mmCIF file of C-alpha atoms in Angstrom:
data_model
loop_
_atom_site.group_PDB
_atom_site.id
_atom_site.type_symbol
_atom_site.label_atom_id
_atom_site.label_comp_id
_atom_site.label_asym_id
_atom_site.label_seq_id
_atom_site.Cartn_x
_atom_site.Cartn_y
_atom_site.Cartn_z
ATOM 1 C CA MET A 97 93.779 -15.487 16.049
ATOM 2 C CA GLU A 98 92.065 -12.231 15.240
ATOM 3 C CA LEU A 99 88.991 -13.728 13.582
ATOM 4 C CA LEU A 100 88.276 -15.779 16.689
ATOM 5 C CA LYS A 101 88.776 -12.845 19.055
ATOM 6 C CA GLN A 102 86.399 -10.803 16.961
ATOM 7 C CA ARG A 103 83.721 -13.485 17.274
ATOM 8 C CA ILE A 104 84.302 -13.688 21.030
ATOM 9 C CA ARG A 105 83.919 -9.906 21.303
ATOM 10 C CA GLU A 106 80.759 -9.934 19.203
ATOM 11 C CA GLU A 107 79.009 -13.050 20.492
ATOM 12 C CA GLY A 108 80.589 -14.018 23.802
ATOM 13 C CA HIS A 109 78.609 -13.566 26.990
ATOM 14 C CA VAL A 110 80.495 -12.962 30.187
ATOM 15 C CA LEU A 111 78.861 -14.355 33.318
ATOM 16 C CA GLY A 112 80.381 -13.139 36.584
ATOM 17 C CA ASP A 113 84.167 -12.988 36.682
ATOM 18 C CA LYS A 114 85.022 -16.449 35.433
ATOM 19 C CA VAL A 115 82.574 -17.702 32.820
ATOM 20 C CA LEU A 116 82.484 -16.970 29.111
ATOM 21 C CA LYS A 117 79.684 -18.397 27.024
ATOM 22 C CA VAL A 118 80.475 -18.886 23.370
ATOM 23 C CA ASP A 119 77.710 -21.339 22.639
ATOM 24 C CA SER A 120 76.670 -19.558 19.447
ATOM 25 C CA PHE A 121 79.704 -20.775 17.509
ATOM 26 C CA LEU A 122 81.813 -23.201 19.567
ATOM 27 C CA ASN A 123 80.163 -25.549 22.026
ATOM 28 C CA HIS A 124 76.435 -25.874 21.410
ATOM 29 C CA GLN A 125 75.838 -24.229 18.078
ATOM 30 C CA ILE A 126 78.882 -24.638 15.845
ATOM 31 C CA ASP A 127 79.958 -22.366 13.017
ATOM 32 C CA PRO A 128 81.649 -24.810 10.629
ATOM 33 C CA VAL A 129 83.373 -22.082 8.614
ATOM 34 C CA LEU A 130 85.019 -20.663 11.728
ATOM 35 C CA MET A 131 85.920 -24.198 12.826
ATOM 36 C CA MET A 132 87.733 -24.762 9.527
ATOM 37 C CA GLU A 133 89.748 -21.597 10.169
ATOM 38 C CA VAL A 134 90.486 -22.809 13.688
ATOM 39 C CA GLY A 135 91.666 -26.169 12.365
ATOM 40 C CA GLU A 136 93.878 -24.464 9.822
ATOM 41 C CA GLU A 137 95.435 -22.271 12.510
ATOM 42 C CA PHE A 138 96.211 -25.305 14.687
ATOM 43 C CA ALA A 139 97.762 -27.028 11.673
ATOM 44 C CA ARG A 140 99.926 -23.946 11.054
ATOM 45 C CA ARG A 141 101.060 -23.652 14.668
ATOM 46 C CA PHE A 142 101.933 -27.332 15.003
ATOM 47 C CA ALA A 143 103.225 -27.815 11.461
ATOM 48 C CA ASP A 144 106.687 -28.839 12.666
ATOM 49 C CA ALA A 145 105.582 -31.102 15.508
ATOM 50 C CA GLY A 146 105.329 -34.268 13.447
ATOM 51 C CA VAL A 147 101.804 -34.951 14.691
ATOM 52 C CA THR A 148 100.557 -38.469 13.929
ATOM 53 C CA LYS A 149 97.280 -38.363 15.864
ATOM 54 C CA ILE A 150 94.945 -35.865 17.493
ATOM 55 C CA LEU A 151 93.269 -36.602 20.807
ATOM 56 C CA THR A 152 90.307 -34.660 22.173
ATOM 57 C CA ILE A 153 87.441 -35.233 24.586
ATOM 58 C CA GLU A 154 83.724 -35.303 23.901
ATOM 59 C CA SER A 155 81.787 -33.253 23.034
ATOM 60 C CA SER A 156 82.927 -29.685 22.577
ATOM 61 C CA GLY A 157 86.451 -30.508 21.446
ATOM 62 C CA ILE A 158 85.364 -32.645 18.498
ATOM 63 C CA ALA A 159 84.677 -29.923 15.913
ATOM 64 C CA ALA A 160 88.024 -28.141 16.295
ATOM 65 C CA ALA A 161 89.924 -31.416 16.579
ATOM 66 C CA MET A 162 88.331 -32.782 13.437
ATOM 67 C CA THR A 163 89.118 -29.759 11.283
ATOM 68 C CA ALA A 164 92.699 -29.719 12.582
ATOM 69 C CA ALA A 165 92.985 -33.434 11.796
ATOM 70 C CA LEU A 166 91.678 -32.801 8.298
ATOM 71 C CA LYS A 167 94.284 -30.100 7.680
ATOM 72 C CA MET A 168 97.083 -32.206 9.198
ATOM 73 C CA ASP A 169 96.011 -35.397 7.447
ATOM 74 C CA VAL A 170 95.794 -37.501 10.604
ATOM 75 C CA LYS A 171 92.978 -39.187 12.469
ATOM 76 C CA VAL A 172 91.332 -37.891 15.604
ATOM 77 C CA VAL A 173 90.207 -39.896 18.612
ATOM 78 C CA PHE A 174 87.773 -38.480 21.101
ATOM 79 C CA ALA A 175 88.022 -39.767 24.639
ATOM 80 C CA ARG A 176 84.668 -40.687 26.141
ATOM 81 C CA LYS A 177 83.384 -39.372 29.433
ATOM 82 C CA LYS A 178 81.102 -42.324 29.807
ATOM 83 C CA LYS A 179 82.113 -45.795 28.770
ATOM 84 C CA SER A 180 79.953 -47.094 25.942
ATOM 85 C CA ALA A 181 78.395 -50.509 26.402
ATOM 86 C CA LEU A 182 80.138 -51.355 23.133
ATOM 87 C CA MET A 183 83.568 -50.538 24.543
ATOM 88 C CA ASN A 184 84.104 -54.065 25.785
ATOM 89 C CA GLU A 185 87.777 -53.898 24.988
ATOM 90 C CA GLU A 186 90.841 -52.720 26.830
ATOM 91 C CA VAL A 187 90.917 -49.014 27.566
ATOM 92 C CA TYR A 188 93.196 -46.414 29.039
ATOM 93 C CA MET A 189 91.347 -44.538 31.767
ATOM 94 C CA THR A 190 91.904 -41.398 33.788
ATOM 95 C CA LYS A 191 89.702 -39.274 36.029
ATOM 96 C CA VAL A 192 88.888 -35.724 35.026
ATOM 97 C CA HIS A 193 87.076 -33.267 37.223
ATOM 98 C CA SER A 194 84.892 -30.647 35.555
ATOM 99 C CA PHE A 195 84.465 -27.512 37.644
ATOM 100 C CA THR A 196 81.787 -26.250 35.249
ATOM 101 C CA LYS A 197 79.650 -29.323 35.684
ATOM 102 C CA ASN A 198 80.921 -30.117 39.169
ATOM 103 C CA GLU A 199 81.450 -33.756 38.408
ATOM 104 C CA THR A 200 84.295 -36.202 37.975
ATOM 105 C CA ASN A 201 84.257 -38.426 34.918
ATOM 106 C CA GLU A 202 86.155 -41.589 34.161
ATOM 107 C CA VAL A 203 87.549 -40.648 30.776
ATOM 108 C CA THR A 204 88.454 -43.545 28.519
ATOM 109 C CA VAL A 205 89.985 -44.267 25.166
ATOM 110 C CA LEU A 206 90.256 -47.688 23.556
ATOM 111 C CA LYS A 207 93.844 -48.889 23.618
ATOM 112 C CA LYS A 208 93.724 -49.901 19.981
ATOM 113 C CA PHE A 209 93.232 -46.265 18.929
ATOM 114 C CA LEU A 210 96.073 -44.838 21.011
ATOM 115 C CA GLY A 211 99.119 -46.903 20.276
ATOM 116 C CA ALA A 212 102.690 -46.494 21.405
ATOM 117 C CA ASN A 213 105.127 -44.198 19.625
ATOM 118 C CA GLU A 214 102.487 -41.773 18.401
ATOM 119 C CA LYS A 215 103.134 -38.031 18.386
ATOM 120 C CA VAL A 216 99.880 -36.766 19.799
ATOM 121 C CA LEU A 217 98.384 -33.313 19.559
ATOM 122 C CA ILE A 218 95.770 -32.714 22.257
ATOM 123 C CA ILE A 219 92.987 -30.307 21.289
ATOM 124 C CA ASP A 220 90.209 -28.876 23.428
ATOM 125 C CA ASP A 221 87.781 -25.975 23.260
ATOM 126 C CA PHE A 222 88.601 -24.364 26.632
ATOM 127 C CA LEU A 223 91.519 -24.279 29.026
ATOM 128 C CA ALA A 224 90.774 -23.142 32.565
ATOM 129 C CA ASN A 225 92.189 -25.336 35.328
ATOM 130 C CA GLY A 226 93.812 -27.720 32.905
ATOM 131 C CA GLU A 227 92.036 -30.792 34.253
ATOM 132 C CA ALA A 228 90.895 -32.123 30.885
ATOM 133 C CA ALA A 229 94.212 -31.511 29.108
ATOM 134 C CA MET A 230 96.196 -33.095 31.963
ATOM 135 C CA GLY A 231 93.858 -36.064 31.885
ATOM 136 C CA LEU A 232 94.292 -36.505 28.136
ATOM 137 C CA ALA A 233 98.068 -36.194 28.528
ATOM 138 C CA HIS A 234 97.880 -38.919 31.150
ATOM 139 C CA LEU A 235 96.139 -41.216 28.650
ATOM 140 C CA VAL A 236 98.875 -40.542 26.091
ATOM 141 C CA GLU A 237 101.529 -41.330 28.695
ATOM 142 C CA GLN A 238 99.815 -44.610 29.588
ATOM 143 C CA ALA A 239 99.915 -45.527 25.906
ATOM 144 C CA GLY A 240 103.668 -44.943 25.738
ATOM 145 C CA SER A 241 103.242 -42.078 23.311
ATOM 146 C CA GLU A 242 104.361 -38.451 23.351
ATOM 147 C CA VAL A 243 102.324 -35.272 23.682
ATOM 148 C CA VAL A 244 103.889 -32.989 21.082
ATOM 149 C CA GLY A 245 101.497 -30.135 21.683
ATOM 150 C CA ILE A 246 98.286 -28.910 23.243
ATOM 151 C CA GLY A 247 96.014 -26.746 21.111
ATOM 152 C CA ILE A 248 93.317 -24.751 22.863
ATOM 153 C CA VAL A 249 90.640 -22.638 21.228
ATOM 154 C CA ILE A 250 90.077 -20.315 24.203
ATOM 155 C CA GLU A 251 92.375 -20.092 27.216
ATOM 156 C CA LYS A 252 91.240 -18.351 30.368
ATOM 157 C CA ALA A 253 94.744 -17.164 31.181
ATOM 158 C CA PHE A 254 93.669 -15.845 34.572
ATOM 159 C CA GLN A 255 93.135 -19.417 35.736
ATOM 160 C CA ASP A 256 96.128 -21.647 36.325
ATOM 161 C CA GLY A 257 95.681 -24.394 33.741
ATOM 162 C CA GLY A 258 97.934 -22.814 31.135
ATOM 163 C CA LYS A 259 100.713 -22.204 33.640
ATOM 164 C CA ARG A 260 100.396 -25.753 34.923
ATOM 165 C CA LEU A 261 100.652 -27.289 31.441
ATOM 166 C CA ARG A 262 103.552 -25.052 30.361
ATOM 167 C CA GLN A 263 105.469 -25.760 33.576
ATOM 168 C CA HIS A 264 105.011 -29.423 32.791
ATOM 169 C CA GLY A 265 106.933 -28.754 29.584
ATOM 170 C CA PHE A 266 104.055 -28.950 27.137
ATOM 171 C CA LYS A 267 103.929 -26.650 24.140
ATOM 172 C CA VAL A 268 100.554 -24.973 24.553
ATOM 173 C CA GLU A 269 99.062 -22.882 21.764
ATOM 174 C CA SER A 270 95.841 -21.055 22.531
ATOM 175 C CA LEU A 271 94.077 -19.244 19.721
ATOM 176 C CA ALA A 272 92.559 -16.673 22.070
ATOM 177 C CA ARG A 273 93.934 -15.938 25.537
ATOM 178 C CA ILE A 274 91.730 -14.081 27.954
ATOM 179 C CA ALA A 275 93.424 -11.947 30.602
ATOM 180 C CA ALA A 276 90.289 -10.951 32.481
ATOM 181 C CA PHE A 277 86.632 -10.130 32.313
ATOM 182 C CA THR A 278 86.230 -6.453 33.195
ATOM 183 C CA ASP A 279 82.753 -4.981 33.521
ATOM 184 C CA GLY A 280 81.362 -7.827 31.449
ATOM 185 C CA GLN A 281 83.940 -7.196 28.707
ATOM 186 C CA VAL A 282 86.573 -9.652 27.540
ATOM 187 C CA GLN A 283 90.162 -8.438 27.920
ATOM 188 C CA PHE A 284 92.580 -10.449 25.823
ATOM 189 C CA VAL A 285 96.193 -11.090 26.747
ATOM 190 C CA GLU A 286 98.354 -8.786 24.601
ATOM 191 C CA GLU A 287 99.968 -10.617 21.709
ATOM 192 C CA CYS A 288 103.458 -9.550 22.787
ATOM 193 C CA VAL A 289 102.972 -11.396 26.079
ATOM 194 C CA GLN A 290 101.903 -14.506 24.231
ATOM 195 C CA ALA A 291 105.236 -15.012 22.444
ATOM 196 C CA MET B 201 77.642 -44.376 -0.689
ATOM 197 C CA GLU B 202 80.169 -46.867 -1.970
ATOM 198 C CA LEU B 203 83.216 -45.430 -0.188
ATOM 199 C CA LEU B 204 81.440 -45.716 3.148
ATOM 200 C CA LYS B 205 80.265 -49.276 2.482
ATOM 201 C CA GLN B 206 83.802 -50.234 1.586
ATOM 202 C CA ARG B 207 85.080 -48.882 4.910
ATOM 203 C CA ILE B 208 82.325 -50.730 6.765
ATOM 204 C CA ARG B 209 83.292 -53.959 4.992
ATOM 205 C CA GLU B 210 86.965 -53.443 5.749
ATOM 206 C CA GLU B 211 86.865 -52.085 9.289
ATOM 207 C CA GLY B 212 83.440 -52.852 10.744
ATOM 208 C CA HIS B 213 83.141 -55.467 13.466
ATOM 209 C CA VAL B 214 79.900 -57.362 13.776
ATOM 210 C CA LEU B 215 78.958 -58.399 17.304
ATOM 211 C CA GLY B 216 76.121 -60.874 17.526
ATOM 212 C CA ASP B 217 73.173 -60.247 15.205
ATOM 213 C CA LYS B 218 72.524 -56.574 15.951
ATOM 214 C CA VAL B 219 75.683 -54.640 16.700
ATOM 215 C CA LEU B 220 78.145 -53.125 14.258
ATOM 216 C CA LYS B 221 81.238 -51.418 15.583
ATOM 217 C CA VAL B 222 82.725 -48.769 13.341
ATOM 218 C CA ASP B 223 84.740 -47.017 15.983
ATOM 219 C CA SER B 224 87.855 -46.855 13.811
ATOM 220 C CA PHE B 225 86.420 -44.118 11.594
ATOM 221 C CA LEU B 226 83.045 -42.891 12.862
ATOM 222 C CA ASN B 227 82.308 -42.790 16.553
ATOM 223 C CA HIS B 228 85.462 -43.013 18.630
ATOM 224 C CA GLN B 229 88.289 -42.553 16.215
ATOM 225 C CA ILE B 230 87.204 -40.300 13.355
ATOM 226 C CA ASP B 231 88.579 -40.243 9.834
ATOM 227 C CA PRO B 232 88.193 -36.583 8.860
ATOM 228 C CA VAL B 233 88.674 -37.220 5.143
ATOM 229 C CA LEU B 234 85.851 -39.755 5.098
ATOM 230 C CA MET B 235 83.722 -37.389 7.168
ATOM 231 C CA MET B 236 84.190 -34.663 4.551
ATOM 232 C CA GLU B 237 82.953 -37.083 1.899
ATOM 233 C CA VAL B 238 80.000 -37.981 4.109
ATOM 234 C CA GLY B 239 79.142 -34.292 4.574
ATOM 235 C CA GLU B 240 79.349 -33.724 0.847
ATOM 236 C CA GLU B 241 77.035 -36.644 0.173
ATOM 237 C CA PHE B 242 74.458 -35.306 2.641
ATOM 238 C CA ALA B 243 74.700 -31.882 0.996
ATOM 239 C CA ARG B 244 74.086 -33.495 -2.396
ATOM 240 C CA ARG B 245 71.106 -35.541 -1.226
ATOM 241 C CA PHE B 246 69.419 -32.621 0.522
ATOM 242 C CA ALA B 247 70.463 -29.937 -1.968
ATOM 243 C CA ASP B 248 66.852 -29.053 -2.795
ATOM 244 C CA ALA B 249 65.497 -29.107 0.754
ATOM 245 C CA GLY B 250 66.240 -25.464 1.554
ATOM 246 C CA VAL B 251 68.048 -26.433 4.758
ATOM 247 C CA THR B 252 68.702 -23.472 7.091
ATOM 248 C CA LYS B 253 70.065 -25.374 10.083
ATOM 249 C CA ILE B 254 71.434 -28.800 10.996
ATOM 250 C CA LEU B 255 70.565 -30.479 14.278
ATOM 251 C CA THR B 256 72.438 -33.437 15.721
ATOM 252 C CA ILE B 257 73.060 -34.995 19.116
ATOM 253 C CA GLU B 258 76.310 -35.347 21.007
ATOM 254 C CA SER B 259 78.760 -36.898 20.537
ATOM 255 C CA SER B 260 78.950 -39.218 17.565
ATOM 256 C CA GLY B 261 76.734 -37.143 15.284
ATOM 257 C CA ILE B 262 78.887 -34.033 15.483
ATOM 258 C CA ALA B 263 81.560 -34.871 12.909
ATOM 259 C CA ALA B 264 79.163 -35.767 10.090
ATOM 260 C CA ALA B 265 76.808 -32.917 10.959
ATOM 261 C CA MET B 266 79.618 -30.389 10.927
ATOM 262 C CA THR B 267 80.972 -31.388 7.546
ATOM 263 C CA ALA B 268 77.454 -31.373 6.081
ATOM 264 C CA ALA B 269 76.888 -27.916 7.587
ATOM 265 C CA LEU B 270 80.135 -26.725 6.045
ATOM 266 C CA LYS B 271 79.108 -27.950 2.608
ATOM 267 C CA MET B 272 75.577 -26.526 2.953
ATOM 268 C CA ASP B 273 76.767 -23.231 4.440
ATOM 269 C CA VAL B 274 74.566 -23.407 7.545
ATOM 270 C CA LYS B 275 75.242 -23.747 11.243
ATOM 271 C CA VAL B 276 74.894 -26.918 13.258
ATOM 272 C CA VAL B 277 73.516 -27.280 16.758
ATOM 273 C CA PHE B 278 74.194 -30.354 18.816
ATOM 274 C CA ALA B 279 71.596 -31.284 21.396
ATOM 275 C CA ARG B 280 73.072 -32.138 24.762
ATOM 276 C CA LYS B 281 72.360 -35.334 26.638
ATOM 277 C CA LYS B 282 73.241 -33.706 29.910
ATOM 278 C CA LYS B 283 72.320 -30.134 30.674
ATOM 279 C CA SER B 284 75.407 -27.979 31.145
ATOM 280 C CA ALA B 285 75.560 -25.882 34.300
ATOM 281 C CA LEU B 286 75.995 -22.969 31.894
ATOM 282 C CA MET B 287 72.693 -23.671 30.158
ATOM 283 C CA ASN B 288 70.764 -21.444 32.530
ATOM 284 C CA GLU B 289 68.458 -20.336 29.762
ATOM 285 C CA GLU B 290 65.261 -21.645 28.293
ATOM 286 C CA VAL B 291 65.568 -24.987 26.549
ATOM 287 C CA TYR B 292 63.513 -27.390 24.519
ATOM 288 C CA MET B 293 63.699 -30.831 26.092
ATOM 289 C CA THR B 294 62.767 -34.346 25.112
ATOM 290 C CA LYS B 295 63.565 -37.776 26.473
ATOM 291 C CA VAL B 296 65.580 -40.193 24.388
ATOM 292 C CA HIS B 297 66.179 -43.800 25.320
ATOM 293 C CA SER B 298 69.414 -45.411 24.213
ATOM 294 C CA PHE B 299 69.187 -49.169 23.861
ATOM 295 C CA THR B 300 72.963 -49.400 23.416
ATOM 296 C CA LYS B 301 73.680 -47.671 26.695
ATOM 297 C CA ASN B 302 70.444 -48.765 28.338
ATOM 298 C CA GLU B 303 69.682 -45.312 29.666
ATOM 299 C CA THR B 304 67.219 -42.500 29.094
ATOM 300 C CA ASN B 305 68.600 -39.003 28.656
ATOM 301 C CA GLU B 306 66.905 -35.652 28.875
ATOM 302 C CA VAL B 307 68.076 -34.176 25.617
ATOM 303 C CA THR B 308 68.090 -30.398 25.451
ATOM 304 C CA VAL B 309 68.780 -27.577 23.052
ATOM 305 C CA LEU B 310 68.777 -23.888 23.946
ATOM 306 C CA LYS B 311 65.699 -22.203 22.498
ATOM 307 C CA LYS B 312 67.771 -19.361 21.092
ATOM 308 C CA PHE B 313 69.592 -21.737 18.747
ATOM 309 C CA LEU B 314 66.478 -23.442 17.403
ATOM 310 C CA GLY B 315 64.129 -20.707 16.296
ATOM 311 C CA ALA B 316 60.791 -20.889 14.548
ATOM 312 C CA ASN B 317 60.502 -21.179 10.774
ATOM 313 C CA GLU B 318 63.796 -22.973 10.302
ATOM 314 C CA LYS B 319 64.140 -25.782 7.793
ATOM 315 C CA VAL B 320 66.051 -28.312 9.824
ATOM 316 C CA LEU B 321 68.105 -31.249 8.632
ATOM 317 C CA ILE B 322 68.630 -33.834 11.372
ATOM 318 C CA ILE B 323 71.871 -35.808 11.147
ATOM 319 C CA ASP B 324 73.031 -38.745 13.193
ATOM 320 C CA ASP B 325 75.611 -41.487 12.917
ATOM 321 C CA PHE B 326 73.327 -44.501 13.406
ATOM 322 C CA LEU B 327 69.663 -45.304 12.932
ATOM 323 C CA ALA B 328 68.338 -48.373 14.719
ATOM 324 C CA ASN B 329 65.117 -47.894 16.658
ATOM 325 C CA GLY B 330 64.804 -44.264 15.679
ATOM 326 C CA GLU B 331 64.686 -42.989 19.253
ATOM 327 C CA ALA B 332 67.301 -40.264 18.809
ATOM 328 C CA ALA B 333 65.952 -39.006 15.471
ATOM 329 C CA MET B 334 62.370 -38.954 16.765
ATOM 330 C CA GLY B 335 63.554 -37.054 19.820
ATOM 331 C CA LEU B 336 65.384 -34.486 17.724
ATOM 332 C CA ALA B 337 62.314 -34.127 15.476
ATOM 333 C CA HIS B 338 60.280 -33.499 18.607
ATOM 334 C CA LEU B 339 62.625 -30.646 19.567
ATOM 335 C CA VAL B 340 62.203 -29.113 16.095
ATOM 336 C CA GLU B 341 58.431 -29.412 16.403
ATOM 337 C CA GLN B 342 58.483 -27.673 19.796
ATOM 338 C CA ALA B 343 60.431 -24.831 18.189
ATOM 339 C CA GLY B 344 57.792 -24.383 15.500
ATOM 340 C CA SER B 345 60.200 -25.369 12.766
ATOM 341 C CA GLU B 346 60.115 -28.006 10.085
ATOM 342 C CA VAL B 347 62.181 -31.182 9.677
ATOM 343 C CA VAL B 348 63.050 -31.166 5.971
ATOM 344 C CA GLY B 349 65.146 -34.291 6.137
ATOM 345 C CA ILE B 350 66.936 -36.862 8.237
ATOM 346 C CA GLY B 351 70.429 -37.855 7.193
ATOM 347 C CA ILE B 352 71.890 -41.024 8.663
ATOM 348 C CA VAL B 353 75.378 -42.362 8.146
ATOM 349 C CA ILE B 354 74.530 -46.022 8.845
ATOM 350 C CA GLU B 355 71.004 -47.397 9.016
ATOM 351 C CA LYS B 356 70.366 -50.820 10.470
ATOM 352 C CA ALA B 357 67.449 -51.442 8.139
ATOM 353 C CA PHE B 358 66.519 -54.668 9.950
ATOM 354 C CA GLN B 359 65.429 -52.607 12.950
ATOM 355 C CA ASP B 360 62.294 -50.521 12.741
ATOM 356 C CA GLY B 361 63.601 -46.960 13.130
ATOM 357 C CA GLY B 362 63.787 -46.232 9.404
ATOM 358 C CA LYS B 363 60.282 -47.548 8.797
ATOM 359 C CA ARG B 364 58.971 -45.533 11.723
ATOM 360 C CA LEU B 365 60.525 -42.293 10.495
ATOM 361 C CA ARG B 366 59.447 -42.796 6.879
ATOM 362 C CA GLN B 367 55.882 -43.658 7.918
ATOM 363 C CA HIS B 368 55.906 -40.408 9.835
ATOM 364 C CA GLY B 369 56.507 -38.686 6.505
ATOM 365 C CA PHE B 370 60.152 -37.773 6.981
ATOM 366 C CA LYS B 371 62.548 -37.908 4.074
ATOM 367 C CA VAL B 372 65.260 -40.226 5.382
ATOM 368 C CA GLU B 373 68.541 -40.621 3.525
ATOM 369 C CA SER B 374 70.945 -43.217 4.837
ATOM 370 C CA LEU B 375 74.396 -43.437 3.295
ATOM 371 C CA ALA B 376 74.710 -47.144 4.084
ATOM 372 C CA ARG B 377 71.720 -49.396 4.784
ATOM 373 C CA ILE B 378 72.375 -52.721 6.402
ATOM 374 C CA ALA B 379 69.956 -55.551 5.643
ATOM 375 C CA ALA B 380 71.441 -58.088 8.021
ATOM 376 C CA PHE B 381 74.531 -59.451 9.651
ATOM 377 C CA THR B 382 75.100 -62.950 8.299
ATOM 378 C CA ASP B 383 77.896 -65.072 9.746
ATOM 379 C CA GLY B 384 79.597 -61.953 11.020
ATOM 380 C CA GLN B 385 79.411 -60.311 7.587
ATOM 381 C CA VAL B 386 77.552 -57.126 6.742
ATOM 382 C CA GLN B 387 74.826 -57.511 4.114
ATOM 383 C CA PHE B 388 73.788 -54.188 2.622
ATOM 384 C CA VAL B 389 70.318 -53.411 1.321
ATOM 385 C CA GLU B 390 70.456 -53.510 -2.466
ATOM 386 C CA GLU B 391 70.562 -50.055 -4.014
ATOM 387 C CA CYS B 392 67.466 -50.724 -6.152
ATOM 388 C CA VAL B 393 65.442 -51.243 -2.971
ATOM 389 C CA GLN B 394 66.704 -47.963 -1.572
ATOM 390 C CA ALA B 395 65.038 -45.782 -4.269
#
């Protein structure tokens, strides 16, 4: 998605050889116009998947998931990293380790919002090691539903999450795929490789 | 906002005399179509406030804040309850106590995304004791900016947050104001009282 890559080039900050900060438009400050474009692109890429529900994880996945849900005319559920005191009902739970935050969260979703026989599109802001996406897929599996796709805003293709998810058979669509950070610059995976 | 009240009547679950669960469309599962209507209503109510930025708090405020930001053509920043390992820059910080979760969080926003001389609209999903909104207002104050309004999706008008914020001089607009829960039913504040 060229518009997204352009914003990453203009506003992204590379830290070391693994970290990209895009907190000016994606995961702290949010540019709602860009997010609408992102949602539209997800809707286009998964138009034939028969999506009935979108699943994401708080907090940074919510904006992109919501705009995609709007365009696809479905509802979105965000899994919680911390169980709310109000969630006194049955949940599906899985553990997700965050390397960025160096912590493991018990990620939950209320059973009543993730029924059986749904065709679920998982959406998240970043894909690195694939921990979050695998965790969300595990919740969908527990519910007896099917993951029909995984939509990622930015994939760090030099880490193994994408490979792991694709080997698992998931259709993964990433709107920007990063091959490497070279001298503080973002190198994107060539489009021809992406196909 | 009649559409919102209707959804609360249809899908809200009253627990005891203080708690309303609206997790089927607002703060766990999200109805993106309703959220667009909510954003539009906020944009209408604060059309003359000269809003330059929207501030909310993760996670449940993000959906409504983003749609309002889209309609008002501004960016939205969500304050974080837990400092990201990537937030190695200067932040504004305030403490916010959550009665629902019975915990106090250090809520932060990166200084670079909350500059001076902004006209900030604060948006959140619920208003009860006013802790979160007061905390966000405190962040805006630290930044040397002005809170031009506080937009709330659901106000529990029988708790003192709304009174506290209005006495402080803030313009508070709540799209649904709840007077009481009577026999498990939601009683809304009459519109004529709201003016």
